[in-house]
Coordinates of C-alpha atoms (C1' of nucleotides) and ligand atoms in Angstrom, one line a residue:
Chain A
M1 CA 93.1 47.8 -62.4
T2 CA 92.4 51.1 -64.2
E3 CA 91.4 54.1 -62.2
K4 CA 88.2 54.0 -64.1
T5 CA 87.2 50.5 -63.0
Y6 CA 88.2 51.2 -59.5
Q7 CA 86.0 54.3 -59.3
H8 CA 83.1 52.4 -61.0
I9 CA 83.3 49.6 -58.4
K10 CA 83.4 52.1 -55.6
E11 CA 80.2 53.7 -56.9
L12 CA 78.5 50.3 -57.2
L13 CA 79.3 49.6 -53.6
S14 CA 78.2 53.1 -52.4
E15 CA 74.9 53.0 -54.4
A16 CA 74.2 49.7 -52.7
G17 CA 74.8 51.3 -49.3
L18 CA 78.0 49.4 -48.6
K19 CA 81.3 51.0 -47.4
A20 CA 83.8 50.8 -50.2
T21 CA 86.5 48.9 -48.3
H22 CA 89.6 47.4 -49.9
P23 CA 88.5 43.8 -49.4
R24 CA 85.2 44.6 -51.0
I25 CA 86.7 46.4 -54.0
A26 CA 89.3 43.8 -54.5
V27 CA 86.9 40.8 -54.3
L28 CA 84.3 42.4 -56.6
H29 CA 87.0 43.3 -59.1
E30 CA 88.4 39.8 -59.2
L31 CA 85.0 38.3 -59.6
M32 CA 84.2 40.7 -62.4
L33 CA 87.4 39.7 -64.2
S34 CA 86.5 36.0 -64.0
D35 CA 84.1 34.0 -66.1
E36 CA 84.6 30.8 -64.3
H37 CA 82.4 31.2 -61.3
P38 CA 85.1 31.0 -58.6
S39 CA 84.8 29.9 -55.0
A40 CA 85.6 32.0 -52.0
E41 CA 89.0 30.3 -51.7
Q42 CA 89.9 30.8 -55.3
L43 CA 89.0 34.5 -55.0
H44 CA 91.1 34.8 -51.9
D45 CA 94.1 33.3 -53.7
R46 CA 93.7 35.9 -56.5
V47 CA 93.0 38.9 -54.3
S48 CA 95.9 38.0 -52.1
R49 CA 98.4 38.6 -54.9
Q50 CA 97.5 42.3 -54.8
Y51 CA 96.3 42.7 -51.3
P52 CA 98.1 40.0 -49.2
S53 CA 96.5 41.3 -46.0
V54 CA 92.9 40.4 -47.0
S55 CA 91.9 37.4 -45.0
L56 CA 89.9 34.4 -46.2
G57 CA 87.3 35.1 -43.5
S58 CA 86.8 38.6 -45.0
V59 CA 86.4 37.2 -48.5
Y60 CA 83.5 35.0 -47.1
R61 CA 82.0 38.0 -45.4
V62 CA 82.3 40.2 -48.4
L63 CA 80.7 37.7 -50.7
E64 CA 77.8 37.3 -48.3
K65 CA 77.2 41.1 -48.3
L66 CA 77.6 41.4 -52.1
V67 CA 75.1 38.6 -52.7
E68 CA 72.7 40.2 -50.2
A69 CA 73.1 43.6 -52.0
D70 CA 72.4 41.8 -55.4
L71 CA 75.8 42.9 -56.7
V72 CA 76.8 39.2 -57.1
Y73 CA 74.9 36.0 -57.9
Q74 CA 75.4 32.8 -56.0
V75 CA 75.5 29.9 -58.3
A76 CA 73.8 26.5 -57.5
T77 CA 76.1 23.5 -57.4
R78 CA 76.0 19.9 -56.5
G79 CA 78.2 20.3 -53.5
G80 CA 81.8 21.1 -52.9
S81 CA 82.1 24.8 -52.4
K82 CA 79.9 27.8 -52.9
R83 CA 80.5 29.5 -56.3
Y84 CA 79.9 33.1 -57.4
D85 CA 79.1 35.1 -60.5
A86 CA 79.4 38.8 -61.1
N87 CA 77.5 38.6 -64.3
L88 CA 74.0 39.6 -63.6
E89 CA 72.6 39.5 -67.1
Q90 CA 70.2 36.6 -67.8
H91 CA 72.2 33.6 -68.9
C92 CA 72.4 29.8 -68.5
H93 CA 75.0 27.6 -66.9
I94 CA 76.6 24.5 -68.3
Y95 CA 77.7 22.2 -65.5
S96 CA 80.5 19.8 -66.2
I97 CA 80.3 17.2 -63.5
N98 CA 83.7 15.6 -64.2
T99 CA 85.7 18.9 -64.2
E100 CA 83.6 21.0 -61.7
E101 CA 83.6 23.7 -64.4
I102 CA 80.6 26.0 -64.8
Q103 CA 80.5 27.7 -68.2
D104 CA 78.2 30.5 -69.3
Y105 CA 75.8 29.9 -72.1
Y106 CA 74.1 33.0 -73.6
D107 CA 70.9 32.4 -75.6
P108 CA 68.6 35.4 -75.9
E109 CA 66.1 33.4 -77.8
L110 CA 65.9 30.8 -75.0
N111 CA 65.6 33.5 -72.4
E112 CA 62.8 35.0 -74.3
L113 CA 61.0 31.7 -74.7
I114 CA 61.2 31.0 -70.9
K115 CA 60.2 34.5 -70.0
N116 CA 57.2 34.4 -72.2
Y117 CA 56.2 31.0 -71.0
F118 CA 56.2 32.1 -67.4
H119 CA 54.6 35.4 -68.2
E120 CA 51.2 33.9 -68.4
K121 CA 51.6 31.7 -65.3
Q122 CA 50.1 32.5 -61.9
V123 CA 52.6 32.0 -59.1
S124 CA 51.2 32.0 -55.6
N125 CA 52.9 32.2 -52.2
F126 CA 56.3 32.9 -53.9
K127 CA 58.3 35.8 -55.1
I128 CA 60.4 34.7 -58.1
T129 CA 63.8 36.4 -58.2
D130 CA 65.2 34.5 -61.2
I131 CA 64.7 31.5 -63.4
K132 CA 67.9 29.6 -64.4
L133 CA 68.4 26.8 -66.8
Q134 CA 71.1 24.3 -65.8
I135 CA 72.6 22.1 -68.5
N136 CA 74.3 19.2 -66.7
G137 CA 76.7 16.7 -68.2
E138 CA 80.3 15.7 -68.8
K139 CA 82.9 17.6 -70.7
R140 CA 84.7 15.4 -73.2
D141 CA 88.0 17.2 -73.6
P142 CA 88.7 19.1 -70.4
K143 CA 91.0 21.5 -72.1
S144 CA 88.6 23.0 -74.6
K145 CA 85.3 24.8 -74.2
V146 CA 81.9 23.5 -74.7
T147 CA 79.8 25.0 -77.5
I148 CA 76.1 25.0 -78.2
V149 CA 74.9 26.4 -81.5
Chain B
M1 CA 57.3 -0.8 -45.6
T2 CA 55.2 -3.3 -47.5
E3 CA 56.8 -6.5 -48.6
K4 CA 56.1 -5.4 -52.2
T5 CA 58.1 -2.1 -51.9
Y6 CA 60.9 -3.9 -50.2
Q7 CA 61.2 -6.4 -53.0
H8 CA 60.9 -3.7 -55.6
I9 CA 63.8 -1.8 -54.0
K10 CA 65.9 -4.9 -53.8
E11 CA 65.4 -5.5 -57.5
L12 CA 66.3 -2.0 -58.4
L13 CA 69.6 -2.4 -56.5
S14 CA 70.3 -5.8 -58.0
E15 CA 69.6 -4.6 -61.5
A16 CA 72.1 -1.8 -60.9
G17 CA 74.7 -4.3 -59.8
L18 CA 74.6 -3.2 -56.2
K19 CA 74.3 -5.5 -53.2
A20 CA 71.0 -5.1 -51.6
T21 CA 72.2 -4.3 -48.1
H22 CA 70.0 -3.0 -45.2
P23 CA 71.5 0.5 -45.3
R24 CA 70.9 0.8 -49.1
I25 CA 67.4 -0.5 -48.9
A26 CA 66.5 1.8 -46.0
V27 CA 68.1 4.9 -47.5
L28 CA 66.5 4.5 -50.9
H29 CA 63.2 3.7 -49.3
E30 CA 63.2 6.8 -47.1
L31 CA 64.2 8.9 -50.1
M32 CA 61.4 7.5 -52.2
L33 CA 58.9 8.4 -49.4
S34 CA 60.0 12.0 -49.4
D35 CA 59.2 14.8 -51.7
E36 CA 61.4 17.4 -49.9
H37 CA 64.9 16.6 -51.3
P38 CA 66.5 15.7 -47.9
S39 CA 70.1 15.9 -47.0
A40 CA 72.2 12.9 -45.9
E41 CA 71.8 13.9 -42.3
Q42 CA 68.0 14.2 -42.6
L43 CA 67.9 10.8 -44.2
H44 CA 70.1 9.3 -41.5
D45 CA 67.7 10.7 -38.8
R46 CA 64.7 9.0 -40.5
V47 CA 66.5 5.7 -41.3
S48 CA 67.7 5.5 -37.7
R49 CA 64.2 5.2 -36.4
Q50 CA 63.8 1.8 -38.0
Y51 CA 67.5 0.8 -38.2
P52 CA 69.3 2.5 -35.4
S53 CA 72.6 0.7 -36.3
V54 CA 72.9 2.4 -39.7
S55 CA 75.7 5.0 -39.4
L56 CA 75.8 8.5 -40.9
G57 CA 79.0 7.6 -42.8
S58 CA 77.1 4.7 -44.4
V59 CA 74.3 7.0 -45.5
Y60 CA 76.9 9.2 -47.2
R61 CA 78.5 6.2 -48.9
V62 CA 75.2 4.8 -49.9
L63 CA 74.0 8.0 -51.4
E64 CA 77.2 8.3 -53.4
K65 CA 76.7 4.8 -54.8
L66 CA 73.0 5.4 -55.6
V67 CA 73.9 8.6 -57.5
E68 CA 76.6 6.9 -59.4
A69 CA 74.2 4.1 -60.3
D70 CA 71.6 6.7 -61.5
L71 CA 69.0 5.5 -59.0
V72 CA 69.1 8.9 -57.2
Y73 CA 69.5 12.4 -58.5
Q74 CA 71.7 14.9 -56.7
V75 CA 70.1 18.3 -56.6
A76 CA 72.0 21.6 -57.1
T77 CA 71.8 24.0 -54.2
R78 CA 73.4 27.3 -53.2
G79 CA 75.4 25.7 -50.4
G80 CA 74.7 24.3 -47.0
S81 CA 74.4 20.5 -47.6
K82 CA 74.0 18.2 -50.5
R83 CA 70.4 17.3 -51.2
Y84 CA 68.9 14.2 -53.0
D85 CA 65.9 13.3 -55.0
A86 CA 64.6 9.8 -55.8
N87 CA 62.2 11.1 -58.4
L88 CA 63.9 10.6 -61.7
E89 CA 61.1 11.8 -64.0
Q90 CA 61.8 15.1 -65.7
H91 CA 60.6 17.9 -63.5
C92 CA 61.6 21.4 -62.3
H93 CA 62.6 22.7 -58.9
I94 CA 61.3 25.7 -57.0
Y95 CA 64.0 27.0 -54.6
S96 CA 62.9 29.0 -51.7
I97 CA 65.9 30.8 -50.5
N98 CA 64.5 31.9 -47.2
T99 CA 63.2 28.5 -46.1
E100 CA 65.8 26.3 -47.8
E101 CA 62.9 24.3 -49.3
I102 CA 63.1 22.7 -52.7
Q103 CA 59.7 21.9 -54.1
D104 CA 58.9 20.0 -57.2
Y105 CA 57.2 21.6 -60.1
Y106 CA 55.8 19.4 -62.9
D107 CA 55.1 20.9 -66.2
P108 CA 55.0 18.5 -69.2
E109 CA 54.4 21.4 -71.6
L110 CA 57.5 23.2 -70.4
N111 CA 59.6 20.0 -70.5
E112 CA 58.4 19.5 -74.1
L113 CA 59.3 23.1 -75.0
I114 CA 62.8 22.8 -73.7
K115 CA 63.4 19.4 -75.1
N116 CA 62.3 20.6 -78.6
Y117 CA 64.4 23.7 -78.3
F118 CA 67.6 21.8 -77.6
H119 CA 66.7 19.1 -80.0
E120 CA 67.9 21.2 -82.9
K121 CA 71.0 22.5 -81.1
Q122 CA 74.5 21.2 -81.8
V123 CA 76.4 20.6 -78.6
S124 CA 80.1 19.9 -78.9
N125 CA 82.6 18.6 -76.4
F126 CA 79.9 17.8 -73.9
K127 CA 77.6 14.9 -73.1
I128 CA 74.3 16.3 -71.7
T129 CA 72.9 14.1 -69.0
D130 CA 69.9 16.4 -68.1
I131 CA 68.6 19.9 -68.4
K132 CA 66.9 21.4 -65.3
L133 CA 65.0 24.6 -64.8
Q134 CA 65.5 26.2 -61.4
I135 CA 62.9 28.7 -60.2
N136 CA 64.5 30.8 -57.5
G137 CA 62.8 33.1 -55.1
E138 CA 61.3 33.5 -51.6
K139 CA 58.4 31.7 -50.2
R140 CA 55.8 34.1 -48.6
D141 CA 54.0 31.9 -46.1
P142 CA 56.5 29.2 -45.1
K143 CA 53.7 26.9 -43.9
S144 CA 51.9 26.5 -47.2
K145 CA 53.0 25.3 -50.6
V146 CA 53.9 27.3 -53.7
T147 CA 51.7 26.9 -56.7
I148 CA 52.2 27.7 -60.3
V149 CA 49.3 27.3 -62.7
Chain C
dC1 C1' 91.6 68.6 -42.5
dT2 C1' 90.9 66.2 -38.0
dC3 C1' 87.9 63.8 -35.1
dC4 C1' 84.5 60.4 -34.1
dT5 C1' 82.0 56.3 -34.4
dA6 C1' 79.7 52.5 -36.4
dA7 C1' 80.9 49.2 -39.4
dA8 C1' 84.3 46.2 -41.2
dT9 C1' 88.5 43.5 -40.8
dG10 C1' 92.3 40.0 -39.4
dA11 C1' 93.5 36.2 -36.9
dG12 C1' 92.4 32.3 -35.3
dA13 C1' 89.0 29.2 -32.8
dA14 C1' 84.8 26.8 -33.5
dT15 C1' 81.3 24.5 -36.1
dT16 C1' 79.3 22.0 -39.8
dA17 C1' 79.5 18.9 -43.6
dT18 C1' 81.8 15.3 -45.7
dT19 C1' 85.3 11.9 -46.5
dC20 C1' 88.6 8.6 -45.0
dC21 C1' 90.5 4.6 -42.3
dT22 C1' 90.3 0.0 -40.6
dA23 C1' 88.7 -3.9 -38.0
dT24 C1' 84.4 -6.4 -38.5
dT25 C1' 80.2 -8.0 -40.7
dT26 C1' 77.4 -9.5 -44.4
dG27 C1' 75.1 -10.5 -49.0
dG28 C1' 75.2 -13.4 -52.7
dC29 C1' 77.2 -17.3 -54.6
dT30 C1' 78.7 -22.1 -54.6
Chain D
dA1 C1' 76.9 -24.3 -44.6
dG2 C1' 81.1 -21.9 -46.0
dC3 C1' 83.6 -18.5 -48.6
dC4 C1' 85.1 -14.0 -49.8
dA5 C1' 84.8 -9.6 -52.0
dA6 C1' 82.2 -5.9 -50.9
dA7 C1' 80.0 -3.0 -47.5
dT8 C1' 79.5 -1.3 -42.8
dA9 C1' 80.2 0.9 -38.1
dG10 C1' 82.6 3.9 -35.5
dG11 C1' 85.7 7.1 -35.1
dA12 C1' 89.5 10.1 -36.8
dA13 C1' 90.6 13.4 -40.3
dT14 C1' 89.8 16.9 -43.6
dA15 C1' 87.3 20.5 -46.0
dA16 C1' 84.3 24.4 -46.1
dT17 C1' 82.3 27.9 -43.7
dT18 C1' 81.0 30.8 -39.7
dC19 C1' 81.9 33.0 -35.4
dT20 C1' 84.4 35.8 -31.9
dC21 C1' 86.7 39.7 -30.5
dA22 C1' 90.4 43.0 -30.3
dT23 C1' 91.9 46.3 -33.8
dT24 C1' 91.4 49.2 -37.8
dT25 C1' 89.1 52.0 -41.1
dA26 C1' 85.6 54.5 -44.1
dG27 C1' 83.1 58.3 -44.4
dG28 C1' 80.3 61.9 -42.2
dA29 C1' 80.4 66.0 -38.9
dG30 C1' 82.5 69.8 -37.4
Ligands
MN201 MN1 76.6 22.9 -52.0
MN202 MN1 80.9 22.2 -45.9
ZN203 ZN1 77.5 32.8 -65.1
ZN204 ZN1 62.6 16.9 -57.3

DNA sequence: CTCCTAAATGAGAATTATTCCTATTTGGCT
DNA sequence: AGCCAAATAGGAATAATTCTCATTTAGGAG
């Protein structure tokens, strides 16, 4: 990781009021590098290559804190394991049930449509944090990506 | 359960090519009675009152089969336990993170909007089974319902 | 820079959620 | 009524996550 990225991540943590520890920096960095919404265990495998001393328990604890601090998004799934996303921009998820993959789908026009639709709605007894569109289905060729145009 | 409901559920199972066993009838019936997207364990608790011999393992197996047969929908969550829905009509879910509640939100206009939006999209390498809007946030008063109008 | 302390971590036990195994039972068919 | 493939009960096994506690560390104070 470049010195620049490392410093940037430290700042993100500090600004959020979190100690910039090695496990936290390493986990957040790995998550930022990934676009596949990894699980705690997958992140631990990757982090372990550079920092073999980071424990799986710490990865779980770190992720909990990062989610709490809104530095990381926790993705909804149909079971299995918890999955995480460091991409906080508004986007949708394509869930492939057969492969357990979660692929990002960016569509500013759709985001706008939904935002406007809810803008004129009255929501009571609830504080909305985000609205997410889930596209569920089955990937045909597991090796290639899904495209929507 | 009325004789009518009982017969109806038996037919649903038969039509799906599933043996109409007591555990299946009881689980599907309980799930149909509920609008709170219960977990396997919650369903087992409820089913046990009428049929104490139905095991938790069977509830898990039954739910797996019902999902496979498209008689039941498996809801996406941010972890904890798997949750189920017998309501197969197109609708949205309001996720209350603090209370773990999942409330239905019906909005035909929104369904239409999304359906039309995707109607003119080309999706490749993917067979879409459903598109679901998740409204995430925190419930203010846990005792009363959330409303969106 | 060194010291101090609250906060975070590593290691492993414990808990929770789910799946698997196998002897027994049962629903649906003849 | 009898048959048998399929499903179940009960319990063991596994997977995923959380907890406990002795030790370490980040970051502020001096
Ligand atoms: Mn889950
Ligand atoms: Mn689990
Ligand atoms: Zn994403
Ligand atoms: Zn629902």
